[in-house]
Coordinates of C-alpha atoms in Angstrom, one line a residue:
M1 CA 64.6 95.2 165.1
M2 CA 66.6 92.3 163.6
G3 CA 64.5 89.8 165.5
P4 CA 65.8 86.9 167.6
K5 CA 69.3 85.8 166.5
R6 CA 70.2 82.4 165.3
R7 CA 72.7 79.9 166.4
R8 CA 74.5 77.1 164.6
L9 CA 74.6 73.5 165.8
A10 CA 77.9 71.8 166.1
P11 CA 78.8 69.7 163.0
S12 CA 78.2 66.5 164.9
S13 CA 74.6 67.4 165.7
P14 CA 72.0 65.3 163.8
R15 CA 70.3 66.9 160.9
I16 CA 66.5 67.1 161.3
K17 CA 64.7 65.9 158.2
R18 CA 61.4 67.7 158.1
K19 CA 58.8 66.3 155.6
D20 CA 55.7 68.2 156.7
V21 CA 54.6 70.5 159.5
S22 CA 52.8 67.8 161.5
D23 CA 55.8 65.5 161.6
C24 CA 58.2 68.4 162.5
E25 CA 56.5 69.5 165.7
D26 CA 56.7 66.0 167.3
S27 CA 59.8 64.2 165.9
G28 CA 61.8 67.4 165.6
D29 CA 61.5 68.4 169.3
Q30 CA 62.2 64.8 170.4
A31 CA 65.4 64.7 168.3
Y32 CA 66.6 67.9 169.9
T33 CA 65.8 67.1 173.5
S34 CA 67.0 63.5 173.4
S35 CA 70.4 64.3 171.9
Y36 CA 71.3 67.6 173.6
K37 CA 70.7 69.6 176.7
E38 CA 70.2 73.3 176.0
T39 CA 73.4 74.2 177.9
S40 CA 75.4 71.8 175.8
L41 CA 74.1 73.3 172.7
K42 CA 75.1 76.8 173.9
R43 CA 78.7 75.7 174.6
K44 CA 79.2 73.9 171.3
S45 CA 77.7 76.8 169.4
Q46 CA 80.0 79.3 171.2
K47 CA 83.1 77.2 170.5
Q48 CA 82.2 76.9 166.8
N49 CA 81.6 80.6 166.6
K50 CA 85.1 81.3 168.0
R51 CA 86.7 78.9 165.5
R52 CA 84.8 80.5 162.7
H53 CA 85.9 84.0 163.5
K54 CA 89.5 83.0 163.7
S55 CA 89.5 81.4 160.3
K56 CA 87.5 84.2 158.6
P57 CA 89.7 86.3 156.2
D58 CA 89.9 90.1 156.9
D59 CA 89.2 91.0 153.3
D60 CA 86.0 89.1 152.9
T61 CA 83.9 91.3 150.6
L62 CA 81.8 88.7 148.8
N63 CA 78.6 90.1 147.2
P64 CA 75.4 88.8 148.8
R65 CA 74.4 87.5 145.4
T66 CA 77.3 85.1 145.4
K67 CA 77.5 81.9 147.4
S68 CA 78.1 82.9 150.9
G69 CA 79.7 79.7 152.4
L70 CA 76.8 79.5 154.9
T71 CA 74.9 76.2 155.0
R72 CA 71.4 76.7 156.3
D73 CA 70.9 73.1 157.4
N74 CA 73.3 73.9 160.3
I75 CA 71.3 76.9 161.5
L76 CA 68.9 76.6 164.5
H77 CA 66.5 79.5 164.8
S78 CA 63.4 80.5 166.7
K79 CA 59.9 80.5 165.4
S80 CA 59.8 84.2 166.1
A81 CA 62.5 84.7 163.5
H82 CA 59.7 84.5 161.0
L83 CA 57.8 87.5 162.5
I84 CA 58.3 91.1 161.6
Q85 CA 59.5 92.6 164.8
S86 CA 59.3 96.3 164.0
P87 CA 56.8 96.7 161.2
G88 CA 56.4 100.4 161.7
V89 CA 60.0 101.2 160.8
V90 CA 60.0 98.7 157.9
R91 CA 56.7 100.2 156.6
A92 CA 58.0 103.7 156.7
A93 CA 61.1 102.8 154.6
L94 CA 58.9 100.9 152.2
L95 CA 56.5 103.7 151.7
R96 CA 59.3 106.2 151.2
W97 CA 60.6 104.1 148.4
Y98 CA 57.2 103.6 146.9
A99 CA 56.5 107.3 146.8
G100 CA 59.4 107.6 144.4
V101 CA 58.3 104.8 142.0
H102 CA 54.5 105.1 142.2
G103 CA 54.0 106.3 138.7
S104 CA 57.2 105.0 137.0
R105 CA 55.7 102.2 135.0
G106 CA 52.7 104.2 133.6
M107 CA 50.0 101.8 134.8
P108 CA 46.6 103.6 134.1
W109 CA 44.9 101.8 136.9
R110 CA 47.3 103.0 139.6
K111 CA 46.0 106.2 141.1
S112 CA 46.6 107.9 144.5
Y113 CA 44.1 107.0 147.2
D114 CA 41.6 109.8 147.8
P115 CA 39.7 109.3 151.1
S116 CA 37.3 112.1 150.2
L117 CA 35.7 110.0 147.3
G118 CA 32.0 109.1 147.7
L119 CA 30.6 105.6 147.5
E120 CA 30.0 105.6 143.8
D121 CA 33.5 106.9 143.0
R122 CA 35.1 104.3 145.3
A123 CA 33.0 101.6 143.7
Q124 CA 34.2 102.7 140.2
R125 CA 37.8 102.5 141.5
A126 CA 37.1 99.0 142.8
Y127 CA 35.9 98.0 139.3
E128 CA 39.1 99.4 137.7
V129 CA 41.3 97.7 140.2
W130 CA 39.4 94.5 139.8
V131 CA 39.9 94.4 136.0
S132 CA 43.6 95.2 136.3
E133 CA 44.2 92.6 139.0
I134 CA 42.5 89.8 137.0
M135 CA 44.4 90.8 133.8
L136 CA 47.7 90.9 135.7
Q137 CA 47.3 87.3 136.8
Q138 CA 50.1 85.3 135.0
T139 CA 50.6 88.3 132.7
Q140 CA 53.3 91.0 132.6
V141 CA 52.4 94.7 133.2
A142 CA 53.6 95.8 129.7
T143 CA 51.3 93.3 128.1
V144 CA 48.3 94.2 130.2
I145 CA 48.3 98.0 129.7
P146 CA 46.9 98.1 126.1
Y147 CA 44.3 95.4 126.9
Y148 CA 43.2 97.3 130.0
T149 CA 42.9 100.5 128.0
R150 CA 40.7 98.9 125.3
W151 CA 38.6 97.1 128.0
M152 CA 37.8 100.3 129.8
E153 CA 37.0 102.0 126.5
N154 CA 34.4 99.3 125.7
F155 CA 33.2 98.5 129.3
P156 CA 33.8 101.8 131.3
T157 CA 31.6 100.7 134.2
I158 CA 30.6 97.4 135.8
R159 CA 27.1 97.8 134.5
D160 CA 28.5 98.1 130.9
L161 CA 30.3 94.8 131.4
A162 CA 27.3 93.1 132.9
A163 CA 25.2 94.0 129.9
T164 CA 27.5 92.4 127.3
N165 CA 28.0 88.7 126.4
I166 CA 30.8 86.2 126.5
D167 CA 31.6 86.6 122.8
Q168 CA 32.2 90.3 123.1
V169 CA 34.3 89.8 126.3
N170 CA 36.4 87.1 124.6
A171 CA 36.9 89.2 121.6
L172 CA 38.5 91.9 123.7
W173 CA 40.5 89.3 125.7
K174 CA 41.8 87.6 122.5
G175 CA 45.6 87.1 122.8
L176 CA 45.8 87.6 126.5
G177 CA 45.4 83.9 127.4
Y178 CA 43.8 82.2 130.3
Y179 CA 40.4 83.0 129.0
S180 CA 38.6 81.7 132.1
R181 CA 39.6 85.0 133.6
A182 CA 37.4 86.9 131.2
S183 CA 34.4 84.7 131.8
R184 CA 34.8 85.2 135.6
L185 CA 34.9 88.9 135.2
L186 CA 31.6 88.8 133.2
A187 CA 30.0 86.5 135.8
G188 CA 31.2 88.6 138.7
A189 CA 29.9 91.8 137.1
Q190 CA 26.5 90.3 136.4
K191 CA 26.2 89.2 140.1
A192 CA 27.4 92.6 141.4
V193 CA 24.6 94.3 139.3
A194 CA 22.0 91.8 140.2
Q195 CA 22.6 91.6 143.9
Y196 CA 24.8 94.6 145.0
G197 CA 23.3 97.5 143.1
G198 CA 26.1 97.6 140.5
R199 CA 28.9 97.8 143.0
L200 CA 31.5 95.4 144.3
P201 CA 31.1 94.8 148.1
D202 CA 33.1 97.3 150.1
N203 CA 34.9 94.7 152.2
A204 CA 37.2 91.8 151.4
K205 CA 35.2 89.2 153.3
D206 CA 32.0 89.7 151.4
M207 CA 33.8 90.2 148.1
E208 CA 35.7 86.9 148.4
A209 CA 32.6 85.0 149.5
N210 CA 30.1 86.3 147.0
I211 CA 31.8 87.5 143.7
P212 CA 32.8 84.7 141.3
G213 CA 36.5 84.6 140.5
I214 CA 37.6 86.8 143.4
G215 CA 39.9 85.0 145.9
R216 CA 41.6 86.1 149.0
Y217 CA 44.4 88.0 147.2
S218 CA 42.2 89.8 144.7
A219 CA 39.7 90.7 147.5
G220 CA 42.4 92.2 149.6
A221 CA 43.9 94.2 146.8
I222 CA 40.6 95.6 145.6
S223 CA 39.3 96.4 149.1
S224 CA 42.6 98.0 150.3
I225 CA 43.3 100.0 147.2
A226 CA 39.7 101.2 146.4
Y227 CA 38.0 101.2 149.8
G228 CA 41.0 101.7 152.1
E229 CA 40.3 98.5 154.2
R230 CA 43.3 97.3 156.2
V231 CA 43.6 93.8 154.8
P232 CA 46.8 92.1 153.6
V233 CA 47.7 90.7 150.2
V234 CA 50.0 87.9 149.3
D235 CA 50.5 87.2 145.6
G236 CA 53.5 85.6 144.0
N237 CA 55.6 88.7 144.3
V238 CA 54.8 89.3 148.0
H239 CA 55.2 85.6 148.7
R240 CA 58.8 85.7 147.4
L241 CA 59.6 89.0 149.0
L242 CA 58.4 88.0 152.5
S243 CA 60.0 84.5 152.3
R244 CA 63.3 86.2 151.8
F245 CA 62.7 89.0 154.3
L246 CA 61.9 86.3 156.9
A247 CA 64.4 83.7 155.6
L248 CA 61.6 81.2 155.5
H249 CA 62.7 78.1 153.7
A250 CA 59.5 75.9 153.9
P251 CA 57.2 74.2 151.5
P252 CA 55.7 77.3 149.7
K253 CA 52.2 76.0 149.4
A254 CA 51.9 74.4 152.8
K255 CA 49.2 76.0 155.1
A256 CA 51.7 76.7 157.8
T257 CA 54.0 78.6 155.4
L258 CA 51.1 80.6 154.0
D259 CA 49.9 81.4 157.5
I260 CA 53.3 82.9 158.3
L261 CA 53.4 85.0 155.2
W262 CA 49.8 86.2 155.5
D263 CA 50.5 87.2 159.1
A264 CA 53.6 89.1 158.1
A265 CA 51.6 90.9 155.3
A266 CA 49.0 91.7 157.9
A267 CA 51.6 93.1 160.3
M268 CA 52.7 95.5 157.5
V269 CA 49.3 96.8 156.6
E270 CA 47.9 97.1 160.2
L271 CA 49.1 100.3 161.8
E272 CA 50.2 100.3 165.4
K273 CA 48.3 102.3 168.1
S274 CA 51.2 104.8 168.0
P275 CA 52.2 105.1 164.3
V276 CA 55.9 105.2 163.6
D277 CA 57.4 108.6 162.9
C278 CA 58.5 108.3 159.3
S279 CA 61.5 110.5 160.0
T280 CA 63.2 107.6 161.9
A281 CA 63.7 105.7 158.7
N282 CA 67.1 107.4 157.9
S283 CA 65.6 110.5 156.3
S284 CA 65.0 114.1 157.2
E285 CA 61.9 114.5 155.1
T286 CA 58.5 112.9 155.0
T287 CA 55.7 113.0 152.5
P288 CA 51.9 113.0 152.9
I289 CA 51.7 109.5 151.5
E290 CA 54.1 108.2 154.1
R291 CA 52.4 110.0 157.0
T292 CA 49.0 108.7 156.1
Q293 CA 50.2 105.1 155.4
Y294 CA 47.1 104.0 153.4
A295 CA 46.5 100.3 153.3
G296 CA 46.4 100.3 149.5
D297 CA 49.7 102.0 149.2
I298 CA 51.4 99.6 151.6
N299 CA 50.0 96.6 149.6
Q300 CA 50.9 98.1 146.2
A301 CA 54.4 98.9 147.6
L302 CA 55.0 95.3 148.6
I303 CA 53.8 94.0 145.2
E304 CA 55.9 96.6 143.3
L305 CA 59.0 95.8 145.4
G306 CA 58.6 92.1 144.8
S307 CA 58.0 92.6 141.1
T308 CA 60.8 95.1 140.3
I309 CA 63.5 94.6 142.9
C310 CA 63.1 91.3 144.7
K311 CA 62.9 89.4 141.4
V312 CA 63.0 85.6 141.0
R313 CA 66.5 85.8 139.5
D314 CA 69.1 88.6 139.9
P315 CA 67.3 90.5 142.7
G316 CA 68.5 94.1 143.2
C317 CA 69.4 93.8 146.9
H318 CA 71.5 97.0 146.7
L319 CA 68.4 98.9 145.7
C320 CA 66.0 97.4 148.2
P321 CA 64.7 99.7 150.9
L322 CA 64.1 96.7 153.2
R323 CA 67.7 95.4 153.0
P324 CA 68.7 96.5 156.6
W325 CA 66.0 94.1 158.0
C326 CA 66.2 91.3 155.4
R327 CA 67.3 88.0 157.1
A328 CA 68.1 86.3 153.8
Y329 CA 70.4 89.2 152.8
A330 CA 72.1 89.0 156.2
E331 CA 72.6 85.3 156.0
A332 CA 74.0 85.5 152.4
S333 CA 76.4 88.4 153.3
P334 CA 79.6 87.1 154.8
G335 CA 80.4 90.5 156.3
L336 CA 77.2 90.7 158.2
S337 CA 76.1 89.2 161.5
K338 CA 74.6 85.7 161.1
R339 CA 72.5 85.9 164.3
T340 CA 74.3 83.0 165.9
D341 CA 73.6 83.6 169.5
A342 CA 71.3 81.1 171.3
I343 CA 67.5 81.1 171.2
P344 CA 65.8 81.5 174.6
D345 CA 64.1 78.1 174.7
I346 CA 64.8 74.9 172.7
E347 CA 61.0 74.3 172.3
D348 CA 60.8 77.7 170.6
G349 CA 62.9 76.3 167.7
C350 CA 61.4 76.6 164.2
S351 CA 60.2 73.2 163.0
L352 CA 58.9 74.4 159.6
C353 CA 62.1 75.3 157.7
E354 CA 63.6 72.6 155.5
P355 CA 67.4 72.2 155.3
L356 CA 69.4 74.1 152.7
D357 CA 72.1 71.9 151.5
G358 CA 75.5 73.4 150.5
L359 CA 76.1 77.0 149.7
F360 CA 73.3 79.5 149.0
D361 CA 72.3 83.0 148.3
V362 CA 69.1 85.0 148.7
T363 CA 67.5 83.3 145.7
A364 CA 67.4 80.1 147.7
Y365 CA 64.2 81.6 149.2
P366 CA 61.4 80.8 148.8
M367 CA 62.0 77.0 148.9
K368 CA 62.0 75.5 145.4
I369 CA 59.5 72.7 144.6
D370 CA 59.7 70.1 141.9
R371 CA 57.2 71.3 139.2
K372 CA 54.9 68.7 137.9
K373 CA 55.6 67.9 134.3
P374 CA 52.7 68.8 132.1
R375 CA 50.8 65.8 130.8
E376 CA 51.1 65.3 127.0
E377 CA 48.0 65.0 124.8
M378 CA 47.4 64.9 121.1
D379 CA 44.3 66.3 119.3
I380 CA 43.4 65.7 115.6
V381 CA 42.1 69.1 114.4
N382 CA 39.9 69.0 111.3
V383 CA 40.0 72.3 109.4
I384 CA 36.8 71.7 107.4
E385 CA 36.3 73.8 104.3
W386 CA 33.2 74.0 102.0
S387 CA 32.9 76.0 98.9
S388 CA 30.3 76.2 96.1
S389 CA 31.0 74.4 92.9
T390 CA 29.9 77.5 91.0
R391 CA 31.6 80.0 93.3
P392 CA 34.9 78.4 94.3
D393 CA 36.2 81.7 95.9
D394 CA 33.2 81.7 98.3
R395 CA 35.0 79.6 101.0
W396 CA 33.5 78.7 104.4
F397 CA 35.0 76.9 107.4
L398 CA 33.2 75.0 110.1
M399 CA 33.8 76.0 113.7
V400 CA 32.4 74.7 116.9
R401 CA 32.2 76.3 120.3
R402 CA 33.9 74.8 123.4
P403 CA 31.9 74.2 126.6
E404 CA 31.3 77.1 128.9
G405 CA 33.5 75.5 131.6
G406 CA 37.0 74.1 131.6
L407 CA 40.0 74.8 129.3
L408 CA 39.4 77.6 126.8
A409 CA 35.8 77.9 127.9
G410 CA 33.4 79.4 125.4
L411 CA 36.0 79.9 122.6
Y412 CA 35.7 78.6 119.1
E413 CA 37.8 75.9 117.4
F414 CA 37.8 73.6 114.4
P415 CA 36.0 70.3 115.0
T416 CA 38.5 68.3 117.0
S417 CA 39.0 64.7 118.1
T418 CA 40.6 65.1 121.5
N419 CA 43.3 63.2 123.3
V420 CA 43.9 60.5 120.8
S421 CA 46.7 58.1 120.9
K422 CA 50.0 59.2 119.3
A423 CA 50.1 55.7 117.7
T424 CA 46.9 56.5 115.7
S425 CA 47.6 55.7 112.1
C426 CA 47.2 58.1 109.2
A427 CA 44.4 55.9 107.8
A428 CA 42.6 56.1 111.2
Q429 CA 42.9 59.8 111.3
T430 CA 41.2 60.2 107.9
K431 CA 38.1 58.6 109.4
F432 CA 37.6 61.2 112.1
P433 CA 36.1 63.9 109.8
H434 CA 33.3 61.7 108.6
T435 CA 32.3 60.8 112.2
L436 CA 32.3 64.5 113.2
L437 CA 30.5 65.8 110.2
S438 CA 27.8 63.1 110.4
G439 CA 27.1 64.4 113.9
L440 CA 27.1 68.1 113.0
L441 CA 25.6 68.4 109.5
A442 CA 22.0 67.7 108.4
P443 CA 22.8 66.3 104.9
T444 CA 24.2 62.9 104.6
V445 CA 28.0 62.9 104.4
L446 CA 29.7 60.3 102.3
P447 CA 33.0 59.0 103.8
Y448 CA 36.3 59.9 102.3
N449 CA 37.6 57.5 99.6
K450 CA 41.1 58.3 98.6
G451 CA 40.9 56.6 95.2
Q452 CA 37.4 57.9 94.3
Q453 CA 37.3 59.8 91.0
T454 CA 33.6 61.0 91.0
I455 CA 32.6 63.6 93.6
S456 CA 28.9 63.9 94.6
T457 CA 27.3 67.3 94.1
S458 CA 23.9 66.4 95.3
L459 CA 22.0 68.9 97.4
E460 CA 21.0 66.1 99.8
C461 CA 24.4 64.5 99.9
L462 CA 27.9 65.8 100.7
Q463 CA 31.2 64.2 99.8
I464 CA 34.6 64.6 101.6
K465 CA 36.7 65.5 98.6
S466 CA 40.2 65.5 100.1
I467 CA 42.1 65.3 103.4
T468 CA 45.5 66.8 103.6
A469 CA 47.9 66.5 106.5
V470 CA 49.1 69.9 107.6
G471 CA 51.8 69.2 110.2
D472 CA 52.1 69.3 114.0
V473 CA 51.6 72.4 116.2
V474 CA 52.8 72.2 119.8
H475 CA 51.2 74.5 122.3
V476 CA 51.9 74.3 126.1
F477 CA 49.3 75.2 128.6
S478 CA 50.2 75.4 132.3
H479 CA 49.4 71.8 132.9
I480 CA 49.1 70.3 129.4
K481 CA 51.6 70.0 126.6
K482 CA 49.2 69.8 123.6
T483 CA 50.2 68.5 120.2
Y484 CA 47.6 69.6 117.6
R485 CA 47.7 67.5 114.4
P486 CA 45.6 69.4 111.9
Q487 CA 44.3 68.1 108.6
W488 CA 42.7 70.2 105.9
V489 CA 39.4 68.6 105.0
V490 CA 37.6 69.8 101.8
L491 CA 33.9 69.2 101.6
A492 CA 31.9 69.2 98.3
G493 CA 28.2 69.4 97.5
G494 CA 25.4 71.9 97.3
E495 CA 25.3 75.6 96.5
T496 CA 25.0 77.0 100.1
P497 CA 26.9 76.1 103.2
P498 CA 25.5 72.8 104.5
A499 CA 22.8 73.0 107.1
L500 CA 23.7 72.2 110.6
K501 CA 21.7 69.7 112.5
C502 CA 18.8 71.1 114.6
G503 CA 15.8 69.9 116.4
N504 CA 15.7 66.3 117.5
D505 CA 18.7 65.4 115.3
E506 CA 21.2 67.9 116.6
P507 CA 24.3 66.6 118.4
S508 CA 25.2 67.5 121.9
G509 CA 22.1 69.8 122.4
I510 CA 23.2 72.2 119.7
P511 CA 20.3 74.8 119.3
K512 CA 18.5 75.6 116.1
L513 CA 20.2 77.4 113.3
N514 CA 20.3 81.2 113.4
L515 CA 21.6 83.3 110.5
I516 CA 24.0 86.0 111.6
D517 CA 24.6 89.0 109.2
G518 CA 27.9 90.6 109.5
G519 CA 29.9 91.5 106.4
D520 CA 30.7 95.1 105.5
D521 CA 28.9 94.6 102.2
G522 CA 25.8 93.3 103.9
S523 CA 26.6 89.6 103.1
S524 CA 26.3 86.9 105.7
T525 CA 29.7 86.0 107.2
S526 CA 28.6 83.3 109.5
L527 CA 25.8 80.8 109.7
R528 CA 25.5 79.3 113.1
P529 CA 23.6 77.7 115.8
R530 CA 25.0 78.5 119.2
G531 CA 27.4 75.6 119.3
A532 CA 28.6 75.5 115.7
M533 CA 28.9 77.9 112.7
W534 CA 30.1 78.3 109.2
V535 CA 32.6 81.2 108.9
Q536 CA 33.7 82.9 105.7
L537 CA 37.5 82.7 105.0
K538 CA 38.0 86.4 105.6
E539 CA 36.4 86.3 109.0
V540 CA 38.1 83.2 110.5
A541 CA 41.0 85.1 111.9
N542 CA 38.6 87.4 113.7
T543 CA 36.8 84.6 115.5
N544 CA 37.4 84.1 119.2
M545 CA 40.0 81.4 119.2
G546 CA 42.7 80.3 121.6
T547 CA 46.3 80.9 120.7
G548 CA 46.9 77.2 119.8
V549 CA 44.0 77.2 117.4
V550 CA 45.3 80.4 115.8
K551 CA 48.6 78.6 115.2
V552 CA 46.7 75.7 113.6
W553 CA 44.9 78.1 111.3
N554 CA 48.0 80.0 110.2
L555 CA 49.8 76.8 109.4
T556 CA 46.9 75.5 107.4
K557 CA 46.7 78.7 105.4
E558 CA 50.4 78.4 104.6
L559 CA 49.7 75.0 103.1
W560 CA 47.2 76.0 100.6
E561 CA 48.7 79.5 99.9
R562 CA 51.9 77.7 99.0
D563 CA 50.5 74.7 97.1
V564 CA 47.2 76.0 95.7
G565 CA 47.8 79.7 95.5
G566 CA 44.7 80.5 97.6
T567 CA 43.6 83.7 99.2

C-alpha cells in the first residue's frame, strides 16, 4: 500500500544532475551502472541505515511541517514510487472525507450527482458546471459566488447566453478579471447552440476538441460532474496534491511530469473490477456517496482537498485523509519510515526527479520553478473630454474599443498610445492627443499650443484647450507590468459631441456612426460607432472597462474634483 520503498546512496556516490527527461534516461543510467554494482549499492545503503538508526535520538518528535533533516538528493527510488499502488483504499478515505465537507463552502454550483436525470437536465448541469469552472480559473471561490449567481440570473441556460452579445457578457463579468474567459464562454455557447442542439457534448473528448475555451481539465470536470464520465482532472490544486502524495520533485510543466500526474488522477477515478469495500478505510460506517463512488465526486474531492487542506503554504497535514499514504509526509516526518530498502532493479530507478538540496518539508513539492519576471510597458492614456461652450456641465468623454482578441479583448478604454518609451518627454506626450484625435474625429483638430490665448469655437474646427498630467497608475497583469500615464485632455469647439470619422475616412475600419439612446430621462448617453464612442460623464463608470482603466478614471476624477470642483 505504501509502494516500493526507497534507499539512500552512500555519501560518496555521485549526484545525478538531471536537466530534462531525455537527458536523464541515458546519462543517469550510465552514471549509476558505471560507478556501482547493484550489490555494492545495497551494502552501502544498509551500512548507512545502521549508522543513522544508532545516531537518531529517541525523543525525535519533529512536526512534518518542520525541516526533517532528510536530504532528497541522496534518495534513490523506483519509477513505480510515483504510482498509486492501492487506489481503491485511498479513494474510499477521500470520499469519506468529502462527504463531510461537500456543502461546507456554500457553492451554488455544487450539487449531488443524480444518475436518474434525463439528457436535458444533465446538459443543464453541464452548463452550470462549465460557467463555474471558467469563473474559478485564477479566482477564489468567495469572489466567484456572487458573480456566478448574477450570471445564472441573467443567462439561466446556454441558449440565453448564446443569444446575448459581448457587451452584455462583459458587463456581468466586470471586476472579475481575465476577460477573455467571458468571451470564450459566449463563443462556446454559440457553437453549442449552432452545432449541438443547445447542449455541451456529453463526453470529454468531443467537448475539448469542439467547444472554444474548454481544455482537458475543464472537459474532464464538466463531463465527470454532469455526465458521470470516468475521466480524470488535474488543475493546480490536484497537481500540487498528487505531487506531494507521490513525492514527485520534477519540472512541473514537463510532459513526463504531467503524464505521471494525469495517470495518477486516472487511477483514482477509474474503479477496479472489484470495487473496494469502503469499510476497510478505518471506519465502521459507509455512506451512499462512498459506495457509489461517482466520478464527479472523486474529482471534486481531489480539487477540494488540494484547495482547502493541501495548500501551497501551511498545509493541514494533520487533517488530511490521505496522510497514511502520502510519500512527502512520510519523508518529512522523522518518526516515520523513509522507505530506504533497495529497489528491485537499478534500471527501474526514477530519472525524472530533480535533487532537493538541504533540508525540506512537504511544501518542497511540487518542484519550484523560477517565475519569469513580467515585462514592463508604459502607455500614455488620453482621457479626452468635450463639453459645450453653452452647457459646460454637459461633459462627454471619448472611449474606444479594444480588438476582439488579445489582452482585455472587447473592452473599452480611453484613446491610448501603447508601449511608449519611459524616456518620452512631457513635450512629446502632449503631441499624442492630436495624432489620435485626427484619426478618430471628422472635424479638423488644431494641435495643442500651451501659450495660446484664443480658443477656436468653430463648428468645423476643434481645439485642444488643455492637457494636464494626472499621475502614474501601475497595474500588473500575469505577464505584463503596465504603467499607465494618463493625461486629461480638454477639447473645445461645437455645440454637440464631435462626429466620429466614418465611411472612407474612418480609421482602423471603424464602422459608421450609430446613435445609442440610454439615459433614464430619455437623453442620449453615448454616441458611437462600434469602435469608438462619446460617453456622458455619469455613464463612464458603467462602461465595460478593465480594472487598470478604472484606476485611471478614478485618479483623473480626483484631479478635477479637487482642483476644479467638478462633478
